[in-house]
Coordinates of C-alpha atoms and ligand atoms in Angstrom, one line a residue:
M1 CA -0.1 -0.1 0.1
K2 CA 1.3 3.5 -1.0
I3 CA 1.4 5.6 2.2
D4 CA 0.2 9.3 1.7
T5 CA 2.4 11.6 3.5
H6 CA 2.0 15.2 4.3
S7 CA 4.3 17.7 6.2
V8 CA 2.6 20.8 7.8
D9 CA 3.7 23.5 10.2
I10 CA 0.6 23.5 12.2
L11 CA -1.8 20.4 12.4
I12 CA -5.0 20.8 14.2
V13 CA -6.8 17.4 15.0
G14 CA -10.5 18.1 15.2
G15 CA -12.4 20.9 13.2
G16 CA -15.1 21.5 15.5
T17 CA -15.8 24.6 17.9
A18 CA -12.1 24.8 19.1
G19 CA -10.3 23.7 16.0
I20 CA -12.0 26.2 13.6
T21 CA -11.6 29.0 16.2
V22 CA -7.9 28.3 16.6
A23 CA -7.3 28.1 12.9
A24 CA -9.2 31.2 12.1
S25 CA -7.3 33.4 14.5
L26 CA -3.9 31.8 13.5
A27 CA -4.5 32.1 9.9
K28 CA -5.1 35.8 10.4
K29 CA -1.7 36.3 12.0
K30 CA 0.1 35.0 8.8
I31 CA 3.1 33.7 10.9
F32 CA 3.0 30.1 10.0
S33 CA 3.6 28.6 6.5
S34 CA 0.9 26.1 6.6
I35 CA -2.0 25.3 8.9
T36 CA -4.0 22.2 8.3
I37 CA -7.3 20.9 10.0
L38 CA -7.7 17.1 10.3
E39 CA -11.6 16.5 10.6
P40 CA -13.6 13.6 9.3
S41 CA -17.1 15.3 9.3
K42 CA -18.6 17.1 6.5
V43 CA -20.8 19.2 8.7
H44 CA -20.4 21.2 12.0
F45 CA -23.1 21.9 14.6
Y46 CA -23.6 24.7 16.8
Q47 CA -24.7 22.4 19.7
P48 CA -25.7 25.1 22.1
L49 CA -28.8 25.5 19.8
W50 CA -29.9 21.9 20.5
T51 CA -31.4 23.1 23.8
L52 CA -33.8 25.2 21.8
V53 CA -34.4 22.8 19.1
G54 CA -35.4 20.2 21.6
A55 CA -37.9 22.7 22.9
G56 CA -39.3 23.2 19.6
I57 CA -38.0 26.8 19.0
F58 CA -35.7 26.1 16.0
P59 CA -35.5 23.2 13.5
K60 CA -32.4 21.1 13.9
E61 CA -31.1 22.3 10.6
S62 CA -30.5 25.7 11.8
S63 CA -27.6 24.4 14.1
E64 CA -25.8 22.9 11.0
K65 CA -23.3 24.3 8.4
R66 CA -21.0 22.6 5.9
E67 CA -17.5 22.2 7.3
A68 CA -16.2 23.3 3.8
D69 CA -17.8 26.6 4.2
L70 CA -16.2 27.1 7.7
I71 CA -12.6 26.2 6.9
P72 CA -10.8 29.5 7.2
Y73 CA -9.2 31.2 4.3
G74 CA -5.6 30.1 4.1
V75 CA -6.2 26.9 6.0
D76 CA -6.1 23.3 4.5
W77 CA -8.5 20.7 5.5
I78 CA -7.9 17.0 5.2
Q79 CA -11.0 15.0 5.6
D80 CA -10.0 12.1 7.6
A81 CA -9.7 11.0 11.3
A82 CA -6.6 10.8 13.5
E83 CA -6.0 7.3 14.8
T84 CA -2.4 7.2 16.2
F85 CA -0.3 9.9 17.8
L86 CA 3.6 9.4 17.5
P87 CA 4.6 12.5 19.4
E88 CA 8.3 11.4 19.6
I89 CA 8.5 11.7 15.7
N90 CA 5.9 14.5 15.4
T91 CA 3.6 12.4 13.4
V92 CA 0.0 11.6 13.4
L93 CA -1.5 8.5 11.6
T94 CA -5.1 8.6 10.2
T95 CA -7.7 5.8 9.9
T96 CA -7.3 5.8 6.1
G97 CA -3.5 5.3 6.2
R98 CA -2.2 8.9 6.0
K99 CA 1.0 9.8 7.7
I100 CA 1.2 13.7 8.6
S101 CA 4.0 15.1 10.2
Y102 CA 3.9 18.4 11.9
R103 CA 6.0 21.1 13.7
Y104 CA 3.3 22.1 16.2
L105 CA 0.1 20.1 17.1
V106 CA -3.1 21.4 18.5
V107 CA -5.5 18.6 19.7
C108 CA -9.3 19.3 20.2
P109 CA -11.4 16.4 19.1
G110 CA -14.3 16.9 21.5
M111 CA -16.1 14.4 23.6
E112 CA -17.3 10.9 22.8
I113 CA -20.8 10.0 24.0
F114 CA -21.1 6.4 25.7
W115 CA -24.7 5.8 24.7
D116 CA -23.8 2.0 25.4
Q117 CA -23.2 2.6 29.0
I118 CA -26.8 2.9 29.7
Q119 CA -28.3 -0.5 29.1
G120 CA -31.3 -0.4 26.7
L121 CA -30.7 3.2 25.7
K122 CA -29.4 2.8 22.2
E123 CA -32.3 0.3 21.2
T124 CA -34.9 2.8 22.3
L125 CA -33.7 6.3 21.8
G126 CA -36.0 8.4 19.9
T127 CA -39.1 6.1 20.6
S128 CA -41.2 5.4 23.7
G129 CA -40.6 8.8 25.1
V130 CA -36.9 8.1 25.4
V131 CA -35.1 11.3 24.1
S132 CA -32.0 13.4 24.3
N133 CA -30.6 16.7 23.0
Y134 CA -27.2 15.2 23.0
S135 CA -27.0 14.3 19.3
Y136 CA -28.2 15.9 16.0
E137 CA -30.1 12.6 15.2
S138 CA -32.0 12.5 18.4
V139 CA -32.7 16.1 19.3
E140 CA -36.0 16.5 17.4
S141 CA -37.4 13.5 19.4
T142 CA -37.2 15.6 22.5
W143 CA -39.5 18.2 21.1
R144 CA -42.0 15.4 19.8
A145 CA -42.0 13.8 23.3
I146 CA -42.7 17.4 25.0
H147 CA -45.3 18.2 22.6
Q148 CA -47.2 14.9 22.7
F149 CA -46.9 14.7 26.6
K150 CA -50.3 14.6 28.2
K151 CA -49.9 13.2 31.8
G152 CA -47.6 11.2 34.0
R153 CA -43.8 11.5 35.0
A154 CA -41.2 13.4 32.9
L155 CA -37.7 12.5 33.9
F156 CA -34.6 14.4 33.2
T157 CA -31.1 13.0 34.0
F158 CA -27.6 14.0 34.5
P159 CA -24.8 11.3 34.5
N160 CA -21.8 10.8 36.7
T161 CA -19.3 11.9 34.1
P162 CA -18.1 15.3 33.0
I163 CA -20.5 16.5 30.2
K164 CA -20.8 19.1 27.5
C165 CA -22.4 22.1 29.1
G166 CA -23.4 21.3 32.6
G167 CA -26.5 23.4 32.3
A168 CA -28.0 21.8 29.3
P169 CA -29.8 18.8 31.1
Q170 CA -31.6 21.1 33.3
N171 CA -32.5 23.7 30.6
I172 CA -34.5 21.2 28.6
M173 CA -36.4 20.4 31.8
Y174 CA -37.3 24.0 32.6
L175 CA -38.6 24.5 29.0
A176 CA -40.7 21.3 29.2
E177 CA -42.1 22.2 32.4
D178 CA -42.9 25.7 31.1
Y179 CA -44.6 24.0 28.1
F180 CA -46.7 21.9 30.4
R181 CA -48.1 24.9 31.9
K182 CA -48.8 26.6 28.7
V183 CA -51.0 23.8 27.5
N184 CA -52.6 23.5 30.9
I185 CA -51.5 19.9 31.8
R186 CA -49.0 20.7 34.5
D187 CA -51.3 19.5 37.2
D188 CA -51.4 16.1 35.6
C189 CA -47.5 15.9 35.4
E190 CA -44.6 15.1 37.7
V191 CA -41.4 16.7 36.6
V192 CA -38.2 15.1 38.2
F193 CA -34.6 16.1 37.8
A194 CA -32.6 12.8 38.6
S195 CA -28.9 13.7 38.7
A196 CA -25.8 11.9 39.7
G197 CA -24.6 15.1 41.1
N198 CA -25.0 16.6 44.7
S199 CA -26.8 19.8 43.8
I200 CA -28.7 21.7 41.0
F201 CA -25.6 23.8 40.2
S202 CA -21.9 23.9 41.4
I203 CA -21.9 27.8 42.1
K204 CA -23.7 28.8 45.2
K205 CA -25.2 32.1 43.7
Y206 CA -26.9 30.4 40.7
A207 CA -27.7 27.2 42.8
D208 CA -29.8 29.4 45.3
A209 CA -31.6 31.1 42.3
L210 CA -32.3 27.7 40.6
N211 CA -33.4 26.1 43.9
I212 CA -36.0 28.7 44.4
I213 CA -37.2 28.1 40.8
L214 CA -37.5 24.4 41.4
E215 CA -39.4 24.9 44.6
K216 CA -41.9 27.5 43.2
R217 CA -42.7 25.3 40.2
G218 CA -42.8 22.0 42.0
I219 CA -40.0 20.4 40.2
I220 CA -38.7 17.3 42.2
S221 CA -34.9 17.1 42.4
W222 CA -33.4 13.7 43.3
Y223 CA -29.6 13.7 43.7
R224 CA -26.8 11.1 43.7
Q225 CA -28.9 9.0 41.3
N226 CA -27.1 7.6 38.2
L227 CA -29.2 6.3 35.3
I228 CA -28.0 2.7 34.4
A229 CA -30.8 1.1 32.5
I230 CA -33.8 1.9 30.5
D231 CA -36.7 -0.4 29.5
G232 CA -38.3 1.6 26.7
K233 CA -41.1 -0.9 26.0
N234 CA -42.3 -0.9 29.5
K235 CA -41.3 2.8 30.2
Q236 CA -39.2 2.1 33.2
A237 CA -35.8 3.6 34.2
I238 CA -33.4 2.2 36.7
F239 CA -31.2 4.4 38.8
K240 CA -28.2 3.5 41.0
N241 CA -27.8 5.5 44.2
L242 CA -24.2 6.5 44.3
D243 CA -23.9 6.4 48.0
T244 CA -25.8 3.3 49.0
G245 CA -25.5 1.3 45.7
D246 CA -29.2 0.6 45.9
N247 CA -31.2 0.6 42.5
T248 CA -34.6 2.3 42.1
T249 CA -37.0 1.7 39.2
L250 CA -39.1 4.7 38.3
A251 CA -41.9 4.6 35.6
F252 CA -42.0 7.4 33.1
E253 CA -43.9 8.9 30.4
M254 CA -41.0 10.6 28.9
I255 CA -37.3 10.6 29.9
H256 CA -34.7 13.1 28.6
V257 CA -31.4 11.3 28.9
T258 CA -28.0 13.1 29.3
P259 CA -25.6 10.3 28.5
P260 CA -22.2 9.6 30.1
M261 CA -19.4 11.2 28.1
G262 CA -15.5 11.2 28.0
A263 CA -12.5 11.6 25.9
P264 CA -12.6 9.9 22.5
A265 CA -11.1 6.3 22.4
F266 CA -8.1 7.3 20.2
I267 CA -7.1 9.9 22.8
R268 CA -7.7 7.6 25.7
R269 CA -5.3 5.0 24.3
S270 CA -2.7 7.6 23.2
P271 CA 0.5 8.8 24.8
L272 CA -1.2 12.3 25.1
A273 CA -3.7 11.1 27.6
N274 CA -3.7 11.6 31.5
S275 CA -4.8 8.7 33.7
E276 CA -8.5 9.7 33.1
G277 CA -8.0 9.7 29.4
W278 CA -8.2 13.4 28.8
I279 CA -5.5 15.3 26.8
S280 CA -3.0 16.0 29.5
I281 CA -2.3 19.9 29.4
D282 CA -1.1 22.6 31.8
K283 CA -4.3 24.3 33.1
F284 CA -2.6 27.8 32.5
S285 CA -0.6 27.5 29.4
L286 CA -2.6 24.8 27.7
Q287 CA 0.8 23.2 26.6
H288 CA 0.9 19.4 26.8
T289 CA 2.5 18.2 30.0
K290 CA 4.9 15.9 28.3
F291 CA 5.4 17.1 24.7
P292 CA 6.2 21.0 24.3
N293 CA 5.1 21.2 20.8
I294 CA 1.7 20.0 21.5
F295 CA -1.4 22.0 22.8
G296 CA -4.8 21.1 23.7
L297 CA -8.1 22.8 24.4
G298 CA -11.9 22.2 24.4
D299 CA -14.0 19.3 25.6
A300 CA -11.4 16.6 25.3
S301 CA -8.7 18.4 27.4
S302 CA -7.8 17.8 31.0
L303 CA -8.9 21.3 32.0
S304 CA -11.3 21.0 35.1
T305 CA -13.4 23.8 33.9
S306 CA -17.0 23.1 32.9
R307 CA -16.8 22.1 29.1
T308 CA -18.4 24.8 26.9
G309 CA -17.9 26.7 23.8
A310 CA -17.7 29.8 25.9
A311 CA -14.8 28.4 27.8
I312 CA -13.0 27.7 24.3
R313 CA -13.6 31.3 23.4
K314 CA -11.2 32.3 26.3
Q315 CA -8.8 29.2 25.9
S316 CA -8.2 29.9 22.1
P317 CA -6.3 33.4 22.5
V318 CA -4.3 32.0 25.3
L319 CA -3.2 28.9 23.3
I320 CA -2.4 31.1 20.2
E321 CA -0.3 33.5 22.3
N322 CA 1.7 30.6 23.8
L323 CA 2.1 28.8 20.6
I324 CA 3.6 31.9 18.9
S325 CA 5.9 32.4 22.0
L326 CA 7.1 28.9 21.7
F327 CA 7.8 29.5 18.0
R328 CA 9.7 32.6 18.8
D329 CA 11.7 30.9 21.7
S330 CA 10.1 33.2 24.3
P331 CA 8.6 32.3 27.6
L332 CA 4.9 31.0 27.5
T333 CA 3.3 33.9 29.6
A334 CA -0.4 33.7 28.6
K335 CA -2.6 32.1 31.2
Y336 CA -6.2 30.6 31.0
Q337 CA -8.0 31.4 34.1
G338 CA -10.6 28.8 34.0
Y339 CA -13.4 30.9 32.5
T340 CA -16.7 29.2 31.4
S341 CA -20.3 30.3 31.0
C342 CA -23.6 28.6 30.8
P343 CA -26.9 30.2 29.8
L344 CA -29.6 28.6 32.0
V345 CA -32.9 28.7 30.1
T346 CA -35.4 28.7 32.9
R347 CA -38.5 29.3 30.7
Y348 CA -39.5 30.2 27.2
G349 CA -38.2 33.7 27.1
K350 CA -36.1 33.7 30.4
V351 CA -32.4 33.1 30.9
I352 CA -30.0 33.2 33.9
L353 CA -26.4 33.7 32.7
A354 CA -24.0 31.7 34.7
E355 CA -20.3 32.9 34.3
F356 CA -17.5 31.6 36.5
D357 CA -14.0 30.0 36.8
C358 CA -12.7 26.6 37.7
D359 CA -12.3 27.8 41.4
G360 CA -15.9 28.7 41.5
N361 CA -15.5 32.5 41.4
R362 CA -18.1 34.3 39.5
C363 CA -16.7 36.3 36.3
E364 CA -20.0 38.1 35.0
T365 CA -20.0 40.2 32.0
F366 CA -22.9 42.6 32.6
P367 CA -23.4 45.3 35.1
F368 CA -26.5 43.6 36.6
D369 CA -27.4 40.6 38.6
Q370 CA -27.1 37.6 36.2
S371 CA -28.6 35.1 38.6
K372 CA -32.0 36.8 38.0
E373 CA -34.2 35.5 35.2
R374 CA -34.2 38.0 32.4
S375 CA -35.7 38.2 28.9
S376 CA -32.7 40.3 27.6
L377 CA -30.4 37.3 28.4
Y378 CA -33.0 35.0 26.6
F379 CA -32.6 37.2 23.5
F380 CA -29.0 37.3 23.9
K381 CA -28.9 33.4 24.0
K382 CA -31.4 32.9 21.2
H383 CA -30.2 35.6 18.8
I384 CA -26.8 37.1 19.7
L385 CA -24.8 34.1 20.7
P386 CA -25.3 32.1 17.5
L387 CA -24.3 35.2 15.5
L388 CA -21.2 35.8 17.7
Y389 CA -20.4 32.0 17.2
W390 CA -20.7 31.8 13.4
E391 CA -19.5 35.4 12.6
G392 CA -17.2 36.0 15.4
M393 CA -15.5 33.0 17.1
L394 CA -15.3 30.9 13.9
K395 CA -14.0 33.7 11.9
G396 CA -11.4 34.4 14.4
R397 CA -12.9 37.8 15.2
L398 CA -13.3 37.2 19.0
Ligands
FAD1 C1 -27.0 20.1 24.1 C2 -25.8 20.9 24.1 C3 -26.0 22.2 24.7 C4 -24.9 23.1 24.8 N1 -25.1 24.3 25.2 C5 -23.9 25.1 25.4 C6 -24.1 26.5 25.7 O1 -25.3 27.0 25.9 N2 -23.0 27.3 25.7 C7 -21.7 26.9 25.5 O2 -20.8 27.5 25.4 N3 -21.5 25.5 25.1 C8 -22.6 24.7 25.1 N4 -22.4 23.4 24.7 C9 -21.1 22.8 24.6 C10 -20.3 23.1 23.3 O3 -21.0 22.8 22.1 C11 -19.1 22.3 23.4 O4 -18.4 22.6 24.6 C12 -18.0 22.8 22.2 O5 -18.7 22.4 20.9 C13 -16.8 21.8 22.4 O6 -16.0 22.1 21.3 P1 -14.7 21.1 20.9 O7 -14.1 21.7 19.6 O8 -14.0 20.8 22.0 O9 -15.5 19.7 20.2 P2 -16.7 19.7 19.0 O10 -17.1 21.1 18.6 O11 -17.6 18.7 19.4 O12 -15.6 19.4 17.9 C14 -14.8 18.3 17.8 C15 -14.5 17.8 16.4 O13 -13.3 16.8 16.5 C16 -13.8 15.9 15.5 N5 -13.2 14.6 15.6 C17 -13.6 13.6 16.5 N6 -12.8 12.5 16.3 C18 -11.7 12.9 15.5 C19 -10.5 12.3 15.1 N7 -10.3 11.1 15.3 N8 -9.7 12.9 14.2 C20 -10.1 14.2 13.8 N9 -11.1 14.9 14.3 C21 -12.0 14.2 15.1 C22 -15.3 15.9 15.4 O14 -15.7 15.4 14.1 C23 -15.7 17.2 15.7 O15 -15.8 18.0 14.5 C24 -23.6 22.5 24.5 C25 -23.5 21.2 24.0 C26 -24.5 20.4 23.9 C27 -24.4 19.0 23.2

């Protein structure tokens, strides 16, 4: 077999939110002779929109653009998937047998969703009221289930792994509950947030505001409960109590599942991974802890911050500045401070905007109390953020 070999200045593994953002900003600087994105997918999704798609506000197609249309000017795209990292010889091997050597490597392939880890989920997802906003294929089933709901128990789960956007599992619950009120069936429904976590949110100020909402609206929260199996046909879900180990079976009319997630398999088995499988990077400089010419960011990285596109918006300039410093033999002085953000959509038309760092400090943008539900913040989530994403971040303008 003839091996297809390439040699590039900068190789970016993963052309998603992080990969395109970094490539677009780097290309504008015109410092490196070649920048290449290695990305297997023909399409890219603005995943934050899936919360609103699942609530019937947008069709799923509005979250999608062709990858070819997003590849920044001056950047090459190899449509293939990384399979093996050989960092000692600055080389990546792909699934179709390409061999790509690089001078600098940026790794950002996002997260893998472990649908298989919940027994019975794959077989039933999208039918029998078993739904999830966590994939393009299943997101419209969420709206179908909410729209068709008449009475009974609506369950919303949160797994015992890190996930994309910690607020998304409860966002869809608030929207569903609000919809049940709008169509006058709320008295016939029980809405339950069944979470493997300890509380509704990790930052006290937002948790306090959310707990008031849960209480006022009669939403039941049930913590330390990890969904382990679903019987779609009989509409039953089994949860394991993470403290006692006891299992509880709950009947449901609909269940929105946030599945367990982790770093992709090809990262977990690679020399780039830490003991938990994430790309092992320094939390300030974003440089790999073993291989200095490798950087990482985004959902697959070892950063302990909550995994969001908003976090990537702050990680990307730090990574770029440090990559350029390395290229110029200067010290790496740029520091990521762990910023992340999560719009909590508490109703149709209302949002609380959580912004915080990995030490739990609030880092709010606006000069008002962001833990209050506001229609201005909903407008920001629904109309402004998508625009800032497609026209700002992905074009290297933020
Ligand atoms: C329902 C939902 C709601 C969300 N809400 C918000 C929100 O309100 N605000 C917010 O900021 N964030 C939100 N997020 C999270 C946000 O979408 C992610 O944090 C962000 O997209 C992560 O970017 P990434 O580049 O790390 O991964 P991705 O954007 O997922 O991109 C990873 C890319 O790597 C590619 N890839 C995978 N394997 C390989 C391989 N072997 N070789 C090469 N490439 C590969 C993939 O095809 C993909 O294109 C939400 C996510 C979901 C699912």
